[in-house]
Coordinates of N, CA, C and O in Angstrom, one line a residue:
X419 N 1.0 -13.9 -52.8 CA -0.3 -14.6 -52.9 C -1.4 -13.7 -53.4 O -2.3 -14.1 -54.1
X420 N -1.4 -12.4 -52.9 CA -2.4 -11.5 -53.4 C -2.4 -11.3 -54.9 O -3.4 -11.3 -55.5
X421 N -1.2 -11.2 -55.4 CA -1.0 -11.0 -56.9 C -1.5 -12.2 -57.6 O -2.2 -12.1 -58.6
X422 N -1.2 -13.4 -57.1 CA -1.6 -14.6 -57.7 C -3.1 -14.8 -57.7 O -3.8 -15.2 -58.6
X423 N -3.7 -14.5 -56.5 CA -5.2 -14.6 -56.4 C -5.9 -13.5 -57.3 O -6.9 -13.8 -57.9
X424 N -5.3 -12.3 -57.4 CA -5.8 -11.3 -58.3 C -5.7 -11.8 -59.8 O -6.7 -11.6 -60.6
X425 N -4.6 -12.5 -60.2 CA -4.5 -13.0 -61.5 C -5.6 -14.1 -61.8 O -6.2 -14.2 -62.9
X426 N -5.8 -15.0 -60.8 CA -6.8 -16.0 -61.0 C -8.2 -15.4 -61.1 O -9.0 -15.9 -61.9
X427 N -8.5 -14.4 -60.3 CA -9.8 -13.7 -60.4 C -9.9 -13.0 -61.7 O -11.0 -13.1 -62.3
X428 N -8.9 -12.4 -62.3 CA -8.9 -11.8 -63.6 C -9.2 -12.9 -64.7 O -10.0 -12.7 -65.6
X429 N -8.5 -14.0 -64.5 CA -8.7 -15.1 -65.5 C -10.2 -15.6 -65.4 O -10.8 -15.8 -66.5
X430 N -10.7 -15.7 -64.2 CA -12.1 -16.1 -64.1 C -13.1 -15.1 -64.7 O -14.0 -15.5 -65.4
X431 N -12.8 -13.8 -64.4 CA -13.6 -12.8 -65.0 C -13.6 -12.7 -66.5 O -14.6 -12.6 -67.1
X432 N -12.4 -12.8 -67.1 CA -12.3 -12.8 -68.5 C -12.9 -14.0 -69.2 O -13.6 -13.9 -70.2
X433 N -12.7 -15.2 -68.6 CA -13.3 -16.4 -69.1 C -14.9 -16.3 -69.0 O -15.6 -16.7 -69.9
X434 N -15.4 -15.8 -67.9 CA -16.8 -15.6 -67.7 C -17.4 -14.7 -68.8 O -18.4 -15.0 -69.4
X435 N -16.7 -13.6 -69.1 CA -17.2 -12.7 -70.1 C -17.2 -13.3 -71.5 O -18.1 -13.2 -72.2
X436 N -16.1 -14.1 -71.7 CA -16.1 -14.8 -73.0 C -17.3 -15.8 -73.1 O -18.0 -15.8 -74.2
X437 N -17.6 -16.5 -72.1 CA -18.8 -17.4 -72.1 C -20.1 -16.7 -72.2 O -21.0 -17.1 -73.0
X438 N -20.2 -15.6 -71.5 CA -21.5 -14.8 -71.5 C -21.7 -14.2 -72.9 O -22.8 -14.3 -73.4
X439 N -20.6 -13.7 -73.5 CA -20.8 -13.2 -74.9 C -21.1 -14.3 -75.9 O -21.9 -14.1 -76.8
X440 N -20.5 -15.4 -75.7 CA -20.7 -16.5 -76.7 C -22.1 -17.0 -76.5 O -22.8 -17.3 -77.5
X441 N -22.6 -17.1 -75.3 CA -24.0 -17.6 -75.1 C -25.1 -16.5 -75.2 O -26.3 -16.9 -75.1
X442 N -24.7 -15.3 -75.5 CA -25.6 -14.2 -75.7 C -26.6 -14.1 -74.5 O -27.8 -14.0 -74.6
X443 N -26.0 -14.0 -73.3 CA -26.8 -14.0 -72.1 C -27.3 -12.6 -71.7 O -28.1 -12.5 -70.7
X444 N -26.9 -11.6 -72.3 CA -27.4 -10.3 -72.1 C -26.4 -9.4 -71.3 O -25.5 -9.9 -70.6
X445 N -26.6 -8.1 -71.4 CA -25.7 -7.2 -70.8 C -25.6 -7.2 -69.3 O -24.6 -7.0 -68.7
X446 N -26.8 -7.5 -68.6 CA -26.8 -7.5 -67.2 C -26.0 -8.6 -66.6 O -25.5 -8.5 -65.4
X447 N -25.8 -9.7 -67.3 CA -25.0 -10.8 -66.8 C -23.5 -10.5 -66.8 O -22.7 -11.2 -66.2
X448 N -23.1 -9.4 -67.5 CA -21.7 -9.0 -67.5 C -21.3 -8.3 -66.2 O -20.1 -8.2 -65.9
X449 N -22.2 -7.8 -65.5 CA -21.9 -7.0 -64.3 C -21.1 -7.7 -63.2 O -20.1 -7.2 -62.8
X450 N -21.5 -8.9 -62.8 CA -20.7 -9.6 -61.8 C -19.2 -9.9 -62.2 O -18.3 -9.6 -61.4
X451 N -19.0 -10.4 -63.4 CA -17.6 -10.6 -63.8 C -16.8 -9.3 -63.9 O -15.6 -9.2 -63.6
X452 N -17.5 -8.2 -64.3 CA -16.8 -6.9 -64.4 C -16.4 -6.4 -63.0 O -15.3 -5.8 -62.9
X453 N -17.3 -6.6 -62.0 CA -17.0 -6.2 -60.7 C -15.8 -7.0 -60.1 O -14.9 -6.5 -59.5
X454 N -15.9 -8.3 -60.4 CA -14.8 -9.2 -60.0 C -13.5 -8.7 -60.6 O -12.4 -8.6 -59.9
X455 N -13.5 -8.4 -61.9 CA -12.2 -8.0 -62.6 C -11.7 -6.7 -62.0 O -10.5 -6.5 -61.9
X456 N -12.6 -5.7 -61.7 CA -12.2 -4.5 -61.1 C -11.5 -4.7 -59.8 O -10.4 -4.1 -59.5
X457 N -12.1 -5.5 -58.9 CA -11.5 -5.8 -57.6 C -10.1 -6.5 -57.8 O -9.2 -6.2 -57.1
X458 N -10.1 -7.5 -58.8 CA -8.9 -8.2 -59.0 C -7.8 -7.3 -59.5 O -6.6 -7.5 -59.1
X459 N -8.1 -6.4 -60.4 CA -7.1 -5.5 -60.9 C -6.5 -4.6 -59.8 O -5.3 -4.4 -59.8
X460 N -7.4 -4.1 -58.9 CA -6.9 -3.3 -57.8 C -6.0 -4.1 -56.9 O -4.9 -3.7 -56.5
X461 N -6.3 -5.4 -56.6 CA -5.5 -6.2 -55.7 C -4.2 -6.6 -56.4 O -3.1 -6.5 -55.9
X462 N -4.2 -6.9 -57.7 CA -3.1 -7.4 -58.4 C -2.1 -6.2 -58.7 O -0.9 -6.3 -58.5
X463 N -2.7 -5.1 -59.0 CA -1.9 -3.9 -59.3 C -1.1 -3.4 -58.1 O 0.1 -3.2 -58.1
X464 N -1.8 -3.3 -57.0 CA -1.2 -2.9 -55.7 C -0.1 -3.9 -55.3 O 1.0 -3.5 -54.9
X465 N -0.4 -5.1 -55.3 CA 0.6 -6.2 -54.9 C 1.8 -6.1 -55.9 O 2.9 -6.3 -55.4
X466 N 1.5 -6.0 -57.1 CA 2.6 -5.9 -58.1 C 3.5 -4.7 -57.9 O 4.8 -4.8 -57.9
X467 N 2.9 -3.6 -57.6 CA 3.7 -2.4 -57.4 C 4.5 -2.5 -56.1 O 5.7 -2.1 -56.1
X468 N 3.9 -3.0 -55.1 CA 4.6 -3.2 -53.8 C 5.7 -4.2 -53.9 O 6.9 -4.0 -53.5
X469 N 5.4 -5.3 -54.6 CA 6.4 -6.3 -54.8 C 7.6 -5.9 -55.6 O 8.8 -6.2 -55.3
X470 N 7.4 -5.0 -56.6 CA 8.5 -4.5 -57.5 C 9.4 -3.6 -56.7 O 10.5 -3.4 -57.0
X471 N 8.8 -2.9 -55.7 CA 9.7 -2.0 -54.9 C 10.5 -2.7 -53.8 O 11.4 -2.1 -53.3
X472 N 10.1 -3.9 -53.5 CA 10.8 -4.7 -52.5 C 11.8 -5.6 -53.0 O 12.2 -6.6 -52.3
X473 N 12.3 -5.4 -54.2 CA 13.3 -6.2 -54.8 C 14.6 -5.4 -54.7 O 14.6 -4.2 -54.4
X474 N 15.7 -6.0 -55.0 CA 17.0 -5.3 -55.1 C 16.9 -4.2 -56.1 O 17.3 -3.1 -55.9
X475 N 16.4 -4.5 -57.3 CA 16.2 -3.5 -58.3 C 15.2 -2.4 -57.9 O 15.4 -1.2 -58.2
X476 N 14.2 -2.8 -57.2 CA 13.2 -1.8 -56.8 C 13.7 -0.8 -55.8 O 13.3 0.3 -55.8
X477 N 14.7 -1.2 -54.9 CA 15.3 -0.3 -54.0 C 16.0 0.8 -54.7 O 16.2 1.9 -54.1
X478 N 16.5 0.5 -55.9 CA 17.3 1.5 -56.6 C 16.3 2.3 -57.6 O 16.8 3.2 -58.3
X479 N 15.1 1.9 -57.7 CA 14.1 2.6 -58.5 C 13.9 1.9 -59.9 O 12.9 2.1 -60.5
X480 N 14.8 0.9 -60.2 CA 14.6 0.3 -61.5 C 13.4 -0.7 -61.5 O 12.8 -0.9 -62.5
X481 N 13.1 -1.3 -60.4 CA 12.0 -2.3 -60.3 C 10.7 -1.6 -60.6 O 9.9 -2.1 -61.4
X482 N 10.4 -0.5 -60.0 CA 9.1 0.2 -60.3 C 9.1 0.8 -61.7 O 8.1 0.9 -62.3
X483 N 10.3 1.2 -62.2 CA 10.4 1.7 -63.5 C 10.0 0.6 -64.5 O 9.3 0.8 -65.5
X484 N 10.5 -0.6 -64.3 CA 10.2 -1.7 -65.2 C 8.8 -2.1 -65.1 O 8.1 -2.4 -66.1
X485 N 8.2 -2.1 -63.9 CA 6.8 -2.4 -63.6 C 6.0 -1.4 -64.4 O 5.0 -1.8 -65.1
X486 N 6.3 -0.1 -64.4 CA 5.5 0.9 -65.1 C 5.7 0.8 -66.6 O 4.8 1.0 -67.4
X487 N 6.9 0.4 -67.1 CA 7.1 0.2 -68.5 C 6.2 -0.9 -69.0 O 5.5 -0.8 -70.0
X488 N 6.1 -2.0 -68.3 CA 5.3 -3.1 -68.7 C 3.8 -2.8 -68.6 O 3.0 -3.1 -69.4
X489 N 3.4 -2.0 -67.6 CA 2.0 -1.6 -67.4 C 1.6 -0.7 -68.6 O 0.6 -0.9 -69.2
X490 N 2.4 0.3 -68.9 CA 2.1 1.2 -70.0 C 2.2 0.4 -71.4 O 1.3 0.6 -72.3
X491 N 3.1 -0.5 -71.5 CA 3.2 -1.3 -72.7 C 2.0 -2.1 -72.9 O 1.5 -2.2 -74.0
X492 N 1.5 -2.7 -71.8 CA 0.3 -3.5 -71.9 C -0.9 -2.6 -72.3 O -1.8 -3.1 -73.0
X493 N -0.9 -1.4 -71.8 CA -2.0 -0.5 -72.2 C -2.0 -0.1 -73.7 O -3.0 0.2 -74.3
X494 N -0.8 -0.3 -74.3 CA -0.7 0.0 -75.8 C -1.0 -1.3 -76.6 O -1.7 -1.3 -77.6
X495 N -0.5 -2.4 -76.1 CA -0.7 -3.7 -76.8 C -2.1 -4.2 -76.7 O -2.6 -4.7 -77.7
X496 N -2.8 -4.0 -75.6 CA -4.2 -4.4 -75.5 C -5.1 -3.9 -76.6 O -5.7 -4.7 -77.3
X497 N -5.2 -2.6 -76.7 CA -6.1 -2.1 -77.8 C -5.6 -2.5 -79.2 O -6.5 -2.7 -80.1
X498 N -4.3 -2.6 -79.4 CA -3.9 -3.0 -80.7 C -4.3 -4.5 -81.0 O -4.8 -4.8 -82.1
X499 N -4.2 -5.3 -80.0 CA -4.7 -6.7 -80.2 C -6.2 -6.7 -80.4 O -6.7 -7.5 -81.3
X500 N -7.0 -6.0 -79.7 CA -8.4 -5.9 -79.9 C -8.7 -5.4 -81.4 O -9.5 -6.0 -82.0
X501 N -8.0 -4.4 -81.8 CA -8.2 -3.9 -83.1 C -7.9 -4.9 -84.2 O -8.6 -5.1 -85.2
X502 N -6.8 -5.7 -84.0 CA -6.4 -6.7 -85.0 C -7.5 -7.8 -85.0 O -7.9 -8.3 -86.1
X503 N -8.0 -8.3 -83.9 CA -9.0 -9.3 -83.9 C -10.3 -8.8 -84.5 O -10.8 -9.5 -85.4
X504 N -10.7 -7.7 -84.1 CA -12.0 -7.2 -84.6 C -12.0 -6.8 -86.0 O -13.0 -6.8 -86.7
X505 N -10.8 -6.4 -86.5 CA -10.6 -6.1 -88.0 C -10.9 -7.3 -88.8 O -11.5 -7.2 -89.9
X506 N -10.6 -8.5 -88.3 CA -10.8 -9.7 -89.1 C -12.2 -10.3 -88.9 O -12.7 -11.0 -89.7
X507 N -12.8 -10.0 -87.7 CA -14.1 -10.5 -87.4 C -14.7 -9.6 -86.4 O -14.4 -9.5 -85.2
X508 N -15.7 -8.8 -86.9 CA -16.3 -7.7 -86.1 C -17.1 -8.2 -84.9 O -17.6 -7.5 -84.1
X509 N -17.3 -9.6 -84.8 CA -18.1 -10.1 -83.8 C -17.2 -11.0 -82.8 O -17.8 -11.8 -82.1
X510 N -16.0 -10.9 -82.9 CA -15.0 -11.8 -82.2 C -14.8 -11.4 -80.7 O -13.7 -11.5 -80.2
X511 N -15.8 -10.9 -80.1 CA -15.6 -10.4 -78.7 C -15.2 -11.6 -77.8 O -14.3 -11.4 -76.9
X512 N -15.7 -12.7 -77.9 CA -15.4 -13.9 -77.1 C -13.9 -14.2 -77.3 O -13.2 -14.6 -76.3
X513 N -13.4 -14.1 -78.5 CA -12.0 -14.4 -78.8 C -11.1 -13.5 -78.1 O -10.1 -13.8 -77.5
X514 N -11.5 -12.2 -78.0 CA -10.7 -11.2 -77.3 C -10.6 -11.5 -75.9 O -9.5 -11.5 -75.3
X515 N -11.7 -11.9 -75.2 CA -11.6 -12.2 -73.8 C -10.9 -13.5 -73.6 O -10.3 -13.7 -72.5
X516 N -11.0 -14.4 -74.5 CA -10.2 -15.7 -74.4 C -8.7 -15.4 -74.5 O -8.0 -16.0 -73.7
X517 N -8.3 -14.5 -75.4 CA -6.9 -14.2 -75.5 C -6.5 -13.5 -74.2 O -5.4 -13.8 -73.6
X518 N -7.3 -12.6 -73.7 CA -7.0 -11.9 -72.4 C -6.8 -13.0 -71.3 O -5.9 -12.9 -70.4
X519 N -7.7 -13.9 -71.2 CA -7.6 -15.0 -70.2 C -6.3 -15.8 -70.3 O -5.7 -16.1 -69.3
X520 N -5.9 -16.1 -71.5 CA -4.7 -16.8 -71.8 C -3.5 -16.0 -71.3 O -2.6 -16.6 -70.7
X521 N -3.5 -14.7 -71.6 CA -2.4 -13.9 -71.1 C -2.3 -13.8 -69.6 O -1.2 -13.9 -69.0
X522 N -3.5 -13.7 -69.0 CA -3.5 -13.6 -67.5 C -3.0 -14.9 -66.9 O -2.3 -14.9 -65.9
X523 N -3.5 -16.0 -67.5 CA -3.0 -17.3 -66.9 C -1.5 -17.5 -67.1 O -0.9 -18.1 -66.3
X524 N -1.0 -17.0 -68.2 CA 0.5 -17.1 -68.5 C 1.2 -16.3 -67.4 O 2.2 -16.7 -66.8
X525 N 0.7 -15.1 -67.0 CA 1.3 -14.3 -66.0 C 1.2 -15.0 -64.6 O 2.1 -15.0 -63.8
X526 N 0.1 -15.7 -64.4 CA -0.1 -16.5 -63.1 C 1.0 -17.6 -63.1 O 1.6 -17.7 -62.0
X527 N 1.2 -18.3 -64.2 CA 2.2 -19.4 -64.2 C 3.6 -18.8 -64.0 O 4.4 -19.3 -63.2
X528 N 3.8 -17.6 -64.5 CA 5.1 -17.0 -64.3 C 5.3 -16.6 -62.9 O 6.5 -16.8 -62.4
X529 N 4.3 -16.2 -62.2 CA 4.5 -15.9 -60.8 C 4.7 -17.1 -59.9 O 5.5 -17.1 -59.0
X530 N 4.1 -18.2 -60.3 CA 4.3 -19.5 -59.6 C 5.7 -20.0 -59.8 O 6.4 -20.4 -58.8
X531 N 6.1 -20.0 -61.0 CA 7.5 -20.4 -61.3 C 8.5 -19.5 -60.6 O 9.5 -20.0 -60.1
X532 N 8.3 -18.2 -60.7 CA 9.2 -17.3 -60.1 C 9.3 -17.5 -58.6 O 10.3 -17.5 -58.0
X533 N 8.1 -17.7 -58.0 CA 8.1 -17.9 -56.5 C 8.8 -19.2 -56.1 O 9.5 -19.3 -55.1
X534 N 8.7 -20.2 -57.0 CA 9.3 -21.5 -56.7 C 10.8 -21.4 -56.8 O 11.6 -22.2 -56.1
X535 N 11.3 -20.5 -57.6 CA 12.8 -20.4 -57.8 C 13.4 -19.4 -56.8 O 14.6 -19.2 -56.9
X536 N 12.7 -18.7 -56.0 CA 13.2 -17.8 -55.1 C 14.0 -18.5 -53.9 O 13.5 -19.5 -53.4
X537 N 15.1 -17.9 -53.6 CA 15.8 -18.4 -52.4 C 15.3 -17.8 -51.2 O 15.0 -16.5 -51.1
X538 N 15.0 -18.6 -50.2 CA 14.5 -18.0 -48.9 C 15.6 -17.9 -48.0 O 16.3 -18.8 -47.7
X539 N 15.8 -16.6 -47.5 CA 17.0 -16.4 -46.6 C 16.7 -16.9 -45.3 O 15.5 -17.0 -44.8
X540 N 17.7 -17.3 -44.6 CA 17.6 -17.8 -43.2 C 17.4 -16.6 -42.3 O 18.1 -15.6 -42.5
X541 N 16.6 -16.8 -41.3 CA 16.4 -15.6 -40.4 C 17.7 -15.3 -39.6 O 18.5 -16.2 -39.3
X542 N 17.9 -14.0 -39.4 CA 19.2 -13.7 -38.7 C 18.8 -13.2 -37.3 O 17.8 -12.9 -36.9

């Protein structure tokens, strides 16, 4: 649940920034969504790391390895996507945050689907 709430907060933050940039509301209006996104990243990151270690693969080390692979991969893909968008339109900041929001919402849907497909063990 923490990871899902973090993803929703990230989506809200990125969508807010896209709207603020589109409406030209000024730099100070960016502060609340940026604080929200920072808190959401901390919550989502911690929950994701803990969750990946509490899986069968995580107990063997592969879960956290895969988690870190995707984390570092995202760190490489993000700037590349920004560069591609801005190369075509140097003022496309709202589009960048809209793309980020779509990616985050896709991750949220994936966590909901994954949670729905999990088998719940009977207590012993």
